[in-house]
Structures are given as C-alpha cells and as structure tokens.
Tab-separated table of C-alpha atoms and ligand atoms in Angstrom:
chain	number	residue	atom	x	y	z
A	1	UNK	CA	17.031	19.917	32.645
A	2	UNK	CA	19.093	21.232	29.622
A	3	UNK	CA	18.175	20.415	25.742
A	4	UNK	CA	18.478	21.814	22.595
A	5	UNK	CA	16.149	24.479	21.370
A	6	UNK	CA	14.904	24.750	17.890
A	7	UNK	CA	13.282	28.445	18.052
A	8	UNK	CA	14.030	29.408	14.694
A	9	UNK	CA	13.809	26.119	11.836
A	10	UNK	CA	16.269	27.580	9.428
A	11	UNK	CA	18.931	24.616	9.920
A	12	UNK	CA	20.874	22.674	13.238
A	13	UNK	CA	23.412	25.438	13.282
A	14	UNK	CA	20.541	27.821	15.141
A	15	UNK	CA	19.697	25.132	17.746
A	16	UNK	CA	20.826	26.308	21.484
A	17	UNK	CA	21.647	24.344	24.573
A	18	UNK	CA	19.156	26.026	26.792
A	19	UNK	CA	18.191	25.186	30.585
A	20	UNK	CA	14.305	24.859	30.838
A	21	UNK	CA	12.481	23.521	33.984
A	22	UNK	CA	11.695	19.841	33.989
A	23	UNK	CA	8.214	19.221	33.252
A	24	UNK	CA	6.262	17.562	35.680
A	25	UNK	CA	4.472	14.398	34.179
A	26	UNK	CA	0.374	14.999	33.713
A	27	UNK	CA	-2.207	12.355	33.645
A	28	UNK	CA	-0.735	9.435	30.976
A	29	UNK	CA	2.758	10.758	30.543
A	30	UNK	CA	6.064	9.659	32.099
A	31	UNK	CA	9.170	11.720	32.833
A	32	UNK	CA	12.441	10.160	31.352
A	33	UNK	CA	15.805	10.798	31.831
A	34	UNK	CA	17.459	10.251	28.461
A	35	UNK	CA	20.825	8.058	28.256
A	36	UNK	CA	20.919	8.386	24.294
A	37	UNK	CA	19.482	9.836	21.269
A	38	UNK	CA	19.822	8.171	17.721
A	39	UNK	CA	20.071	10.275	14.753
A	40	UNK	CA	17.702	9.824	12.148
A	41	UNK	CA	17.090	11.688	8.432
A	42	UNK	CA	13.408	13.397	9.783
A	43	UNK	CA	15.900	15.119	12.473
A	44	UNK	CA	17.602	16.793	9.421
A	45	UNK	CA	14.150	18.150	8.090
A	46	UNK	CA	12.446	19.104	11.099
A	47	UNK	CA	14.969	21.957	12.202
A	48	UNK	CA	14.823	22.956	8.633
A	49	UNK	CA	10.522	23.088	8.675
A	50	UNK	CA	10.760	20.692	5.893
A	51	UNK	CA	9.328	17.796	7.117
A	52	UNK	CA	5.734	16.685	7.454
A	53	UNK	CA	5.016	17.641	11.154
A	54	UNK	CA	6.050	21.062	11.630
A	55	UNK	CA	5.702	21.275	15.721
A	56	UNK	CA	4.864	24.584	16.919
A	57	UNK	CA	8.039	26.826	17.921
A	58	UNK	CA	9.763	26.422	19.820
A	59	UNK	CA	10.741	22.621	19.953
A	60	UNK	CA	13.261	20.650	21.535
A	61	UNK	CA	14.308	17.729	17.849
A	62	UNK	CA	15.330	14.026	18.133
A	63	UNK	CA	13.057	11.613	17.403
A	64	UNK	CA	13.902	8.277	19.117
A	65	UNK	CA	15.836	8.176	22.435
A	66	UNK	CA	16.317	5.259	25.030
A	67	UNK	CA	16.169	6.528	29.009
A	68	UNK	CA	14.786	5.568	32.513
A	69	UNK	CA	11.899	6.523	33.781
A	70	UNK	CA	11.781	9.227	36.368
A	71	UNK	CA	8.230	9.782	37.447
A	72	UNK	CA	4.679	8.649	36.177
A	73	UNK	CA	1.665	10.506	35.862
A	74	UNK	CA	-1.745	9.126	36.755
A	75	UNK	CA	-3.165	6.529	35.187
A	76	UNK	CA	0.218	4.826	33.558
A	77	UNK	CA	-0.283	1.263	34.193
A	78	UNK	CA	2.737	0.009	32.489
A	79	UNK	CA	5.664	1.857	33.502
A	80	UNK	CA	7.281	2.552	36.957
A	81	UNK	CA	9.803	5.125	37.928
A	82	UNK	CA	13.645	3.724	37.445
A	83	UNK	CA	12.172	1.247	34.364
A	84	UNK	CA	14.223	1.413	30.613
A	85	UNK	CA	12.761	2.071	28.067
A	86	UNK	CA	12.544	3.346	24.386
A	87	UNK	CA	10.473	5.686	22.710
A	88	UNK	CA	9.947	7.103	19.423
A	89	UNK	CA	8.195	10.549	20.479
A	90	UNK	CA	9.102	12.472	16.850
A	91	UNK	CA	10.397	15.278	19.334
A	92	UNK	CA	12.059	16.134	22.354
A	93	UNK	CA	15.338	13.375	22.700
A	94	UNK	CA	17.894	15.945	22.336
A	95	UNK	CA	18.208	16.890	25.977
A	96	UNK	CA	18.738	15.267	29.025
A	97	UNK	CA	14.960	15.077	30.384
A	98	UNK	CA	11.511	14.440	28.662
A	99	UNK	CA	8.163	14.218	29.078
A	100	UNK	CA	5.926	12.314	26.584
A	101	UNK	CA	2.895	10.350	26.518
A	102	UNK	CA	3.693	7.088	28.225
A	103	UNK	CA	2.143	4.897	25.516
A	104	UNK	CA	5.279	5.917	23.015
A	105	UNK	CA	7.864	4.240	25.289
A	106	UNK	CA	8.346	0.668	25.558
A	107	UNK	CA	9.790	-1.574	28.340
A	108	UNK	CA	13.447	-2.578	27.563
A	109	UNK	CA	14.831	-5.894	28.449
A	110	UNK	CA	17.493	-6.607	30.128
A	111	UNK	CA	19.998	-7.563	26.684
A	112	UNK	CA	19.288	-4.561	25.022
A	113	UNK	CA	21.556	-1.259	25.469
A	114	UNK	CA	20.332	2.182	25.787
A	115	UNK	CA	22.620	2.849	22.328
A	116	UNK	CA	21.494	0.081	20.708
A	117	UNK	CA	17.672	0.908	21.494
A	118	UNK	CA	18.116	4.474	21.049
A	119	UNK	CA	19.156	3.020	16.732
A	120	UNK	CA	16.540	0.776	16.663
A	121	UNK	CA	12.701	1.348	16.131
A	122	UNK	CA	13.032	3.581	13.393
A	123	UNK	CA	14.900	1.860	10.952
A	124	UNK	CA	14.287	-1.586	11.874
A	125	UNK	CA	10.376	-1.208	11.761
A	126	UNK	CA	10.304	0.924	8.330
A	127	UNK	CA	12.818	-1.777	6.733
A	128	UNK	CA	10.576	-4.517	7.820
A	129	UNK	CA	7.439	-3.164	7.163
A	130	UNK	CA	8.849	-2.373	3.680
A	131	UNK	CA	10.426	-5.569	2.836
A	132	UNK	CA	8.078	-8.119	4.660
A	133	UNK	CA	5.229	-6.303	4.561
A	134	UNK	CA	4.528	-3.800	1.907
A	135	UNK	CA	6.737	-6.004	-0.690
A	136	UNK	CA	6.123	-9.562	0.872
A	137	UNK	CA	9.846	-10.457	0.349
A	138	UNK	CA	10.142	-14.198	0.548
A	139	UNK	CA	13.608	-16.507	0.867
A	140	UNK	CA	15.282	-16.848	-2.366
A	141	UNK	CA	14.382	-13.904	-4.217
A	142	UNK	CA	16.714	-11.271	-4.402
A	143	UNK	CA	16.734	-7.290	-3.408
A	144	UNK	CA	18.262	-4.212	-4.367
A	145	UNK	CA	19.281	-1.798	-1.089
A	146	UNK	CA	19.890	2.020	-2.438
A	147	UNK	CA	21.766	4.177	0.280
A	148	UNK	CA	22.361	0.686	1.472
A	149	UNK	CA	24.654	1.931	4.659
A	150	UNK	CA	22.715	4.688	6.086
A	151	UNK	CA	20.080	3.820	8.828
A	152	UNK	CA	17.528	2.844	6.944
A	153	UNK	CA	19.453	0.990	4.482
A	154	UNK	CA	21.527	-0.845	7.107
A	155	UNK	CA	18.349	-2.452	8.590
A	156	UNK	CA	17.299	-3.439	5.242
A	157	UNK	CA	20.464	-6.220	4.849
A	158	UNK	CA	20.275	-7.097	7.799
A	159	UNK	CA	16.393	-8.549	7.813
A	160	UNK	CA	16.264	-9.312	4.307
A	161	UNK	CA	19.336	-11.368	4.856
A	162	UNK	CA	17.353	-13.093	8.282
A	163	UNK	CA	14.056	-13.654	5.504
A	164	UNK	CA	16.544	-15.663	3.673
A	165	UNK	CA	16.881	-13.478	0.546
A	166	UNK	CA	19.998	-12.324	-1.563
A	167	UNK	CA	21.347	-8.530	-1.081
A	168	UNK	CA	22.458	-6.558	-3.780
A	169	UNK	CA	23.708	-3.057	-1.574
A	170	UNK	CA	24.141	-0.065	-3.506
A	171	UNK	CA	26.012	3.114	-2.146
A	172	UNK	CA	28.498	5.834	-3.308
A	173	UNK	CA	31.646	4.535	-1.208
A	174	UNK	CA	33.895	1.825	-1.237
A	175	UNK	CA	34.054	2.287	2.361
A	176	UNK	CA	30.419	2.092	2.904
A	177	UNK	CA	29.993	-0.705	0.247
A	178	UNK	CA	32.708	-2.234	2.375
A	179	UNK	CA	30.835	-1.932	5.313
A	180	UNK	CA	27.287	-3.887	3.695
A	181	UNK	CA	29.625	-6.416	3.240
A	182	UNK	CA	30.488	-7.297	5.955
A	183	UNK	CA	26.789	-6.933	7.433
A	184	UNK	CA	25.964	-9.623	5.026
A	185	UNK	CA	25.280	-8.209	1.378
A	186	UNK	CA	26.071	-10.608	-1.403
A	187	UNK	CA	27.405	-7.760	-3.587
A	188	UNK	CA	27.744	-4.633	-3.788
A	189	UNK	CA	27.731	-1.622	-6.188
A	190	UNK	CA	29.317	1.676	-5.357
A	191	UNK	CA	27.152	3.643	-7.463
A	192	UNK	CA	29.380	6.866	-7.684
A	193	UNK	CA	31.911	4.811	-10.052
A	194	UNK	CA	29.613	1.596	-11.471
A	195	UNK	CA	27.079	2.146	-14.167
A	196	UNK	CA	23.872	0.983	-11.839
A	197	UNK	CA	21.826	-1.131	-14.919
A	198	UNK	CA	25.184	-2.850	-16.081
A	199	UNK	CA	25.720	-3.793	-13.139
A	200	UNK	CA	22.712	-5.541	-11.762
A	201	UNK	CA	22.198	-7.349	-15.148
A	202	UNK	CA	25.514	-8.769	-15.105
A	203	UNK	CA	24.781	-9.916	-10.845
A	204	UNK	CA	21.521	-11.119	-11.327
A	205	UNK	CA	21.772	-12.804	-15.055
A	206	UNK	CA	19.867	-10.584	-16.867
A	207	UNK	CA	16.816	-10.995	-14.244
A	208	UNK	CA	17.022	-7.997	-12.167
A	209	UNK	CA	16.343	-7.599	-8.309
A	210	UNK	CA	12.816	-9.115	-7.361
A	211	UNK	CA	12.208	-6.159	-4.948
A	212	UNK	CA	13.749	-2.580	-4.607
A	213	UNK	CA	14.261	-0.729	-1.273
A	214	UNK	CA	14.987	2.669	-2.409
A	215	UNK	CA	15.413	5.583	0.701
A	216	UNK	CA	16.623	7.772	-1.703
A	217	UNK	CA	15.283	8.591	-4.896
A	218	UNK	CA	16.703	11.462	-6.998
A	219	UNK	CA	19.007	9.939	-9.951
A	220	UNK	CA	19.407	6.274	-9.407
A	221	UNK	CA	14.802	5.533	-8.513
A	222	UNK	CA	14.648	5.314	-12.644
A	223	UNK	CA	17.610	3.075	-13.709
A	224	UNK	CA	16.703	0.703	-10.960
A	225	UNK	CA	13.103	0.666	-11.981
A	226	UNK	CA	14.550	0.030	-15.268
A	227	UNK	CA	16.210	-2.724	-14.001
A	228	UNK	CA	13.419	-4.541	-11.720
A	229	UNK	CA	12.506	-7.889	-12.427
A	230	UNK	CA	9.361	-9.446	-13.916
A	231	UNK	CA	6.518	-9.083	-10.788
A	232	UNK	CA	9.279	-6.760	-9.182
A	233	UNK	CA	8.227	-4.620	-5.856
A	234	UNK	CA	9.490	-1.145	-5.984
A	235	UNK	CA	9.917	0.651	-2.491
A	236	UNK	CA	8.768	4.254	-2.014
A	237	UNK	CA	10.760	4.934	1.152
A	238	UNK	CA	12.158	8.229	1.120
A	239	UNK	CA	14.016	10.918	-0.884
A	240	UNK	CA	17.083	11.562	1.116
A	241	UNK	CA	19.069	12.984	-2.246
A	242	UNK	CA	16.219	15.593	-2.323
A	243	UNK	CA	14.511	15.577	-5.574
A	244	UNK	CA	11.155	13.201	-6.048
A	245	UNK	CA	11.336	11.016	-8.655
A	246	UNK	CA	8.995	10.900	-11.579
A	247	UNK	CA	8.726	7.571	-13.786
A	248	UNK	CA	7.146	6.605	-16.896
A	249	UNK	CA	4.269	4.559	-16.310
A	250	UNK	CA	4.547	2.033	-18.723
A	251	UNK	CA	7.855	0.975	-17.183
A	252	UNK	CA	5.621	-0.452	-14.710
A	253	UNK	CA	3.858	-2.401	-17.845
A	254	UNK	CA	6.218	-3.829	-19.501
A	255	UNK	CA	7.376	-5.417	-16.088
A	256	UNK	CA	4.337	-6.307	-14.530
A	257	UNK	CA	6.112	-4.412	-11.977
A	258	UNK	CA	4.678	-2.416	-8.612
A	259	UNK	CA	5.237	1.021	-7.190
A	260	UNK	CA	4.657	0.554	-3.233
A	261	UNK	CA	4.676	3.177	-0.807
A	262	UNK	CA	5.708	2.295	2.598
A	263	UNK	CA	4.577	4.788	5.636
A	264	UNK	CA	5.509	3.048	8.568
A	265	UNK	CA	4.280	6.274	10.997
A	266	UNK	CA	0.985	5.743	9.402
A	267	UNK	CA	0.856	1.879	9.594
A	268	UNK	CA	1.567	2.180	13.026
A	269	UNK	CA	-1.295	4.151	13.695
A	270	UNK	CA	-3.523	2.699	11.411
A	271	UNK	CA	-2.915	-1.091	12.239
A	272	UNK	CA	-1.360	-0.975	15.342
A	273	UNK	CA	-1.811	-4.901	16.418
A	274	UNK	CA	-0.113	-5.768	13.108
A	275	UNK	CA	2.671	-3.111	14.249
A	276	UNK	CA	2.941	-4.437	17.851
A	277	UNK	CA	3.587	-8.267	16.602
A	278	UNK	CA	6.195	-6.765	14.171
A	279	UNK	CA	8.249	-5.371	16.944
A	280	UNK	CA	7.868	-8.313	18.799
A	281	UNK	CA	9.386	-10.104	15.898
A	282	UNK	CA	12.191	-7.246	15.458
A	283	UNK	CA	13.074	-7.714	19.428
A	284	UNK	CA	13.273	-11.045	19.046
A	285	UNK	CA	15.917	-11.502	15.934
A	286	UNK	CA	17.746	-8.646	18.141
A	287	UNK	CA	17.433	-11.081	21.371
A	288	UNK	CA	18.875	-13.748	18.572
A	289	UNK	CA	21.562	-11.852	17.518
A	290	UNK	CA	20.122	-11.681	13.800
A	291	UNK	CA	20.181	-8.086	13.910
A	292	UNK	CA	21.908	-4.987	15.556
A	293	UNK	CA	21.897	-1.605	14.855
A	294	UNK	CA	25.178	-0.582	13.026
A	295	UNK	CA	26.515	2.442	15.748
A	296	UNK	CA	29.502	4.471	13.395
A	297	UNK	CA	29.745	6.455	16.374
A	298	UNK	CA	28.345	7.730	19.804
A	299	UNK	CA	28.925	11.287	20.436
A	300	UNK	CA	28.242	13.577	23.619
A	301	UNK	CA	24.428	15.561	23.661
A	302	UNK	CA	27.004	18.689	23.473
A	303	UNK	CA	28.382	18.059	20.010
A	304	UNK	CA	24.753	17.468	18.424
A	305	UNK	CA	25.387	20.118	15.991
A	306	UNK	CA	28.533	18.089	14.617
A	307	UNK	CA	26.338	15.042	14.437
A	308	UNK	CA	23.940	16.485	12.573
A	309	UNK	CA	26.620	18.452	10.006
A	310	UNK	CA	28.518	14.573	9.626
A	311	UNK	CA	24.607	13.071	8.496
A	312	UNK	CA	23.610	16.275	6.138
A	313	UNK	CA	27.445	15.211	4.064
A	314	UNK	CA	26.314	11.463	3.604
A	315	UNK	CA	28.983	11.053	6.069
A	316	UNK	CA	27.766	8.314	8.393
A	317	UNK	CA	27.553	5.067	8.223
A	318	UNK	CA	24.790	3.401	10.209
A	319	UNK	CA	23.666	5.193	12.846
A	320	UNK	CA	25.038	8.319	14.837
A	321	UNK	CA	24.286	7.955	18.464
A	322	UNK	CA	24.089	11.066	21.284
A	323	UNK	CA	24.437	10.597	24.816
A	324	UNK	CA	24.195	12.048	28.416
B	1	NAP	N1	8.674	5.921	4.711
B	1	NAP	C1	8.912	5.803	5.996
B	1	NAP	O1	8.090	5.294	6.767
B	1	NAP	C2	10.249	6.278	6.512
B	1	NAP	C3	10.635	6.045	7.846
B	1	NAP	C4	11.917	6.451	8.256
B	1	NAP	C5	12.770	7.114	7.357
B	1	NAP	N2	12.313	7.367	6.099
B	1	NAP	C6	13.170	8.057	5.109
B	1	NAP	O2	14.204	7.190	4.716
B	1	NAP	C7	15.295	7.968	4.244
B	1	NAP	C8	16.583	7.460	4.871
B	1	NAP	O3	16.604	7.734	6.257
B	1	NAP	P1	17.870	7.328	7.142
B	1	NAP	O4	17.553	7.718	8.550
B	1	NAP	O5	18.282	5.938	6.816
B	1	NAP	O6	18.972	8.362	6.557
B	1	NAP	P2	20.552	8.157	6.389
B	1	NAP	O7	21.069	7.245	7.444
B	1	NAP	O8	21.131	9.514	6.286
B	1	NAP	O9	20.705	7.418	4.986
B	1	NAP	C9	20.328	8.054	3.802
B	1	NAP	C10	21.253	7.634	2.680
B	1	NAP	O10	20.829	8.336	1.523
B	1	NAP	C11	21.943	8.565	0.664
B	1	NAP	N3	21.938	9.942	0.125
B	1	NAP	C12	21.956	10.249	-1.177
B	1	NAP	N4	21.945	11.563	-1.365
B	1	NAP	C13	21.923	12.127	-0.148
B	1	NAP	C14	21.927	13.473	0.295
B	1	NAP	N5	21.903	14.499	-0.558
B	1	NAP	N6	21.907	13.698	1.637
B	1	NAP	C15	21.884	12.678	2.501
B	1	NAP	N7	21.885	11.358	2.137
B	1	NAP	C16	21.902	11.093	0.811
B	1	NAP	C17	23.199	8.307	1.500
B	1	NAP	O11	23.782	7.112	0.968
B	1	NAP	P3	24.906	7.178	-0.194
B	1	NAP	O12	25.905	8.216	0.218
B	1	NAP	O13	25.444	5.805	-0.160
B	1	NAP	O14	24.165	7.512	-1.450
B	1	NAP	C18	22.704	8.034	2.915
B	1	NAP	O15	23.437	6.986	3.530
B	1	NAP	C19	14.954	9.419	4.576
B	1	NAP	O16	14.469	10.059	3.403
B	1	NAP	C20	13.860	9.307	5.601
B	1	NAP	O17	13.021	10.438	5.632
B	1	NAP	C21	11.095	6.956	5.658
C-alpha cells in the first residue's frame, strides 16, 4: 500500500507518498481499499498539530474516505470482504489501503457513489445536528449561513432548505454566493463588499435571522449576533478564519438570544442512538434527492498537497474530493 505520511506536523507541504506494508486486520477491524477521500477543514489542522487530537507521529491524515472492504478481522459481524462502505476514522484516508476499527464504516447502498459518500458524513451530520438539533430549526423561520459555500456551509442550505426554512447565505465571493444560489438560498450576501447588519435588516424587515450557523467566527460572529432575532439560536461551529470570537454578554440579553455549541464528534459518542437515527434521516433525503454533497472537484491521491493548498486560500467551493 502507498499513503501519505505526516512525520513532521509543521504543514501539508512535509507530507510524503511513502510505501508501507498493508496492515493485516486484528480482531474488530476491517481492511479497506480506499476509492476516495473528501477534504475536510480538521485535515488542515491536523498536519499542522493544531487540532484537538494530535495522533502520535507518524500518521497517515484524511478523515472520511469511502472504499471496499478487503478483509475482516474476527469478530466483525457486519461487514464482508468486497462490501462499500464509508467511514469517518479522523485518520488514515489519504492512501490507497486502511485499516480501522470496523464499527467506523458503514454499509453503502447501492445509489450512493464512493465521491459522494467520501463528502458526506462530516458535513451533513454537523449541519444537521446544528440546525435540527442543537438550534431546533423549524419551517418558516429563517437562518443565516456564514462561509455558506464551504463544506460545512453547503450542507447547511441544503437541509435547512429540506426543514422548510428561509436561507440567508453569506460568503466573500460572488462566485460562491452564486453558487448558494443555485443550491437553494433565498439571498445572499457577499460579505467582502456588503455591510453584513445593513444587509440582513433590510432582507429580513428589521427582524433578523431566527438562527445563525456560523463555521467561521473571526470578524463577522459579532455583527451577526448583533443582528439575531428576538429568541435567536446562535451556532458555535467552528473558527475557520482563525481567531475565536469574544462577545458581550448582554447582547445575548437584550435579545433573549442563545449561544449554542454544536460538537457533533462528541454527540456521536455521547448519544449515539440519537446519532444513528440522524444518519438514517441524512441517507434518506440523499436516497430522495433532497441533498447531495456539492463536489468542486475530484483530484488524484497524488496531487493531495494541491488540494490541500486550494482549501487553506478559501479556494473551494463545496467539497474537494481525492481518489485512487
Ligand atoms: N463543531 C463541529 O462538530 C464541527 C464538525 C466539522 C467541522 N467543523 C468546523 O467547521 C468549520 C468549517 O469546516 P469545513 O470543512 O466546512 O471548511 P471549508 O469547506 O474550508 O469552509 C470554511 C469556510 O470558512 C470561510 N473562511 C473564512 N476565513 C477563512 C480562512 N482564513 N481560511 C479558510 N476558510 C475561511 C470560507 O468561506 P468564505 O471564503 O466565504 O468566507 C470557507 O468556505 C471548520 O472550522 C471546522 O473545524 C466543526
């Protein structure tokens, strides 16, 4: 097997395509051979030992991948060699082979691709844990996306748009403001050029968005708190821009207004019936054709390190795919 080596985590441009021997599966793991490999922000961090798990050196990055099963080590009940399936392992999907405990992966059926389930369990299940979940977003009301075309932000249209509520997408293109359009945003605000407050008072009549999704933070997390609507929901997903917001607290006063974090790793762990019926949901809108990854491109393993340069410049827009 061949993958790419993190031995030093001071960025993707020390990774190395190394040949290492293939693992043999032990007792509860399964050997895959991976198709594709989505990208997703934690890849960024993890090369650069800036994100929560720091796995011990060296390490093979890529969270989420989509394969078929090779081999099966005892005691795996629900998988069988030459089966597809998906799995979010944190590590190991930038290669061609993996082992990893066999109760990450899931069975794939027959509609969905290996690209398409390589982008999906991610994004989807933090956006709908967030919006459905954590903020209890219900038909009518209307959210605020920030970063609105990256992954994250891309699965947040797309299911609050399939709960029936109004988008408002924020992000600093035209082109990528463009592109929430056509996924199904109502507006959109292309926050490099549009003064972010102005702007939702004048779209939402003075109300402001019932619920924020914010996988950004830095600059804009205060002006949209500002902006939040009486009972508003405001969604701690992620700091992609870097810096970690700090707000006032008696913004959240005056508005009656919530600051929720959403953890979907740790709800997954924690509540894991409650996570298993909400990606039984998620499969089925994707089996419905309410939702589908966004794929801005699918790349070869080999150019990983250009994948990984286009998603540290805000260049992509959905999701950036590897494959084998
Ligand atoms: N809480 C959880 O459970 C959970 C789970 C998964 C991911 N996350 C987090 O969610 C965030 C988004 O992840 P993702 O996979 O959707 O990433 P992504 O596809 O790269 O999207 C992030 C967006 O953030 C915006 N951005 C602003 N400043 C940026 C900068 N300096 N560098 C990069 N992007 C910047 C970009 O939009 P514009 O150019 O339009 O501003 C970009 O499209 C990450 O912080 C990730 O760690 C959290």
């Amino acid at each position: 097997m061949h993958a790419w080596l993190c031995e030093n985590p001071v960025g993707a441009e020390a990774l190395t395509w190394k040949e290492l021997p293939t693992p043999a599966p032990q007792s509860g793991e399964v050997l895959v051979e991976i198709k594709a490999a989505s990208l997703n922000f934690p890849d960024l961090l993890i090369v650069q030992n800036k994100y929560q798990m720091k796995p011990a050196l060296p390490f093979v990055p890529g969270s989420e991948f989509a394969g078929v099963v090779q081999a099966v080590g005892d005691g795996v009940q629900h998988l069988r060699p030459g089966q597809r399936i998906a799995c979010l392992s944190g590590t190991g999907g930038f290669g061609t082979h993996v082992v990893v405990n066999a109760r990450a992966c899931v069975p794939l059926t027959d509609g969905f691709t290996m690209v398409d389930a390589a982008a999906f369990i991610m994004t989807y299940a933090t956006s709908h844990h967030a919006l459905v979940d954590r903020a209890g977003l219900r038909s009518g009301e209307t959210v605020l996306v920030l970063g609105a075309a990256g992954g994250v932000g891309t699965a947040a249209i797309q299911i609050a748009k399939t709960v029936g509520a109004k988008v408002i997408a924020a992000a600093s293109t035209d082109d990528k403001c463009a592109l929430c359009k056509t996924l199904g945003a109502d507006h959109t605000i292309n926050y490099s050029i549009q003064n972010l407050r102005e702007t939702l008072k004048a779209l939402t009549g003075g109300n402001g968005p019932d619920v924020v999704c914010d996988p950004v933070g830095g600059d804009f997390a205060e002006p949209a708190f500002r902006s939040i609507a009486w009972r508003g929901r405001y969604l701690v997903v992620g700091f992609a821009a870097g810096p970690i917001p700090a707000l006032p607290w008696n913004l959240a006063l005056l508005k009656g207004a919530s600051i929720v974090g959403v953890f979907w790793g740790d709800y997954a762990r924690r509540e894991p019936a409650s996570n298993v019926a909400m990606m039984a949901e998620l499969a089925q809108w994707y089996g419905e054709g309410k939702i589908k990854p966004v794929i801005n491109a699918t790349m070869p393993m080999s150019e990983l390190k250009a994948a990984y340069a286009h998603m540290g410049t805000r260049g992509v827009k959905g999701k950036l795919v590897m494959v084998n």
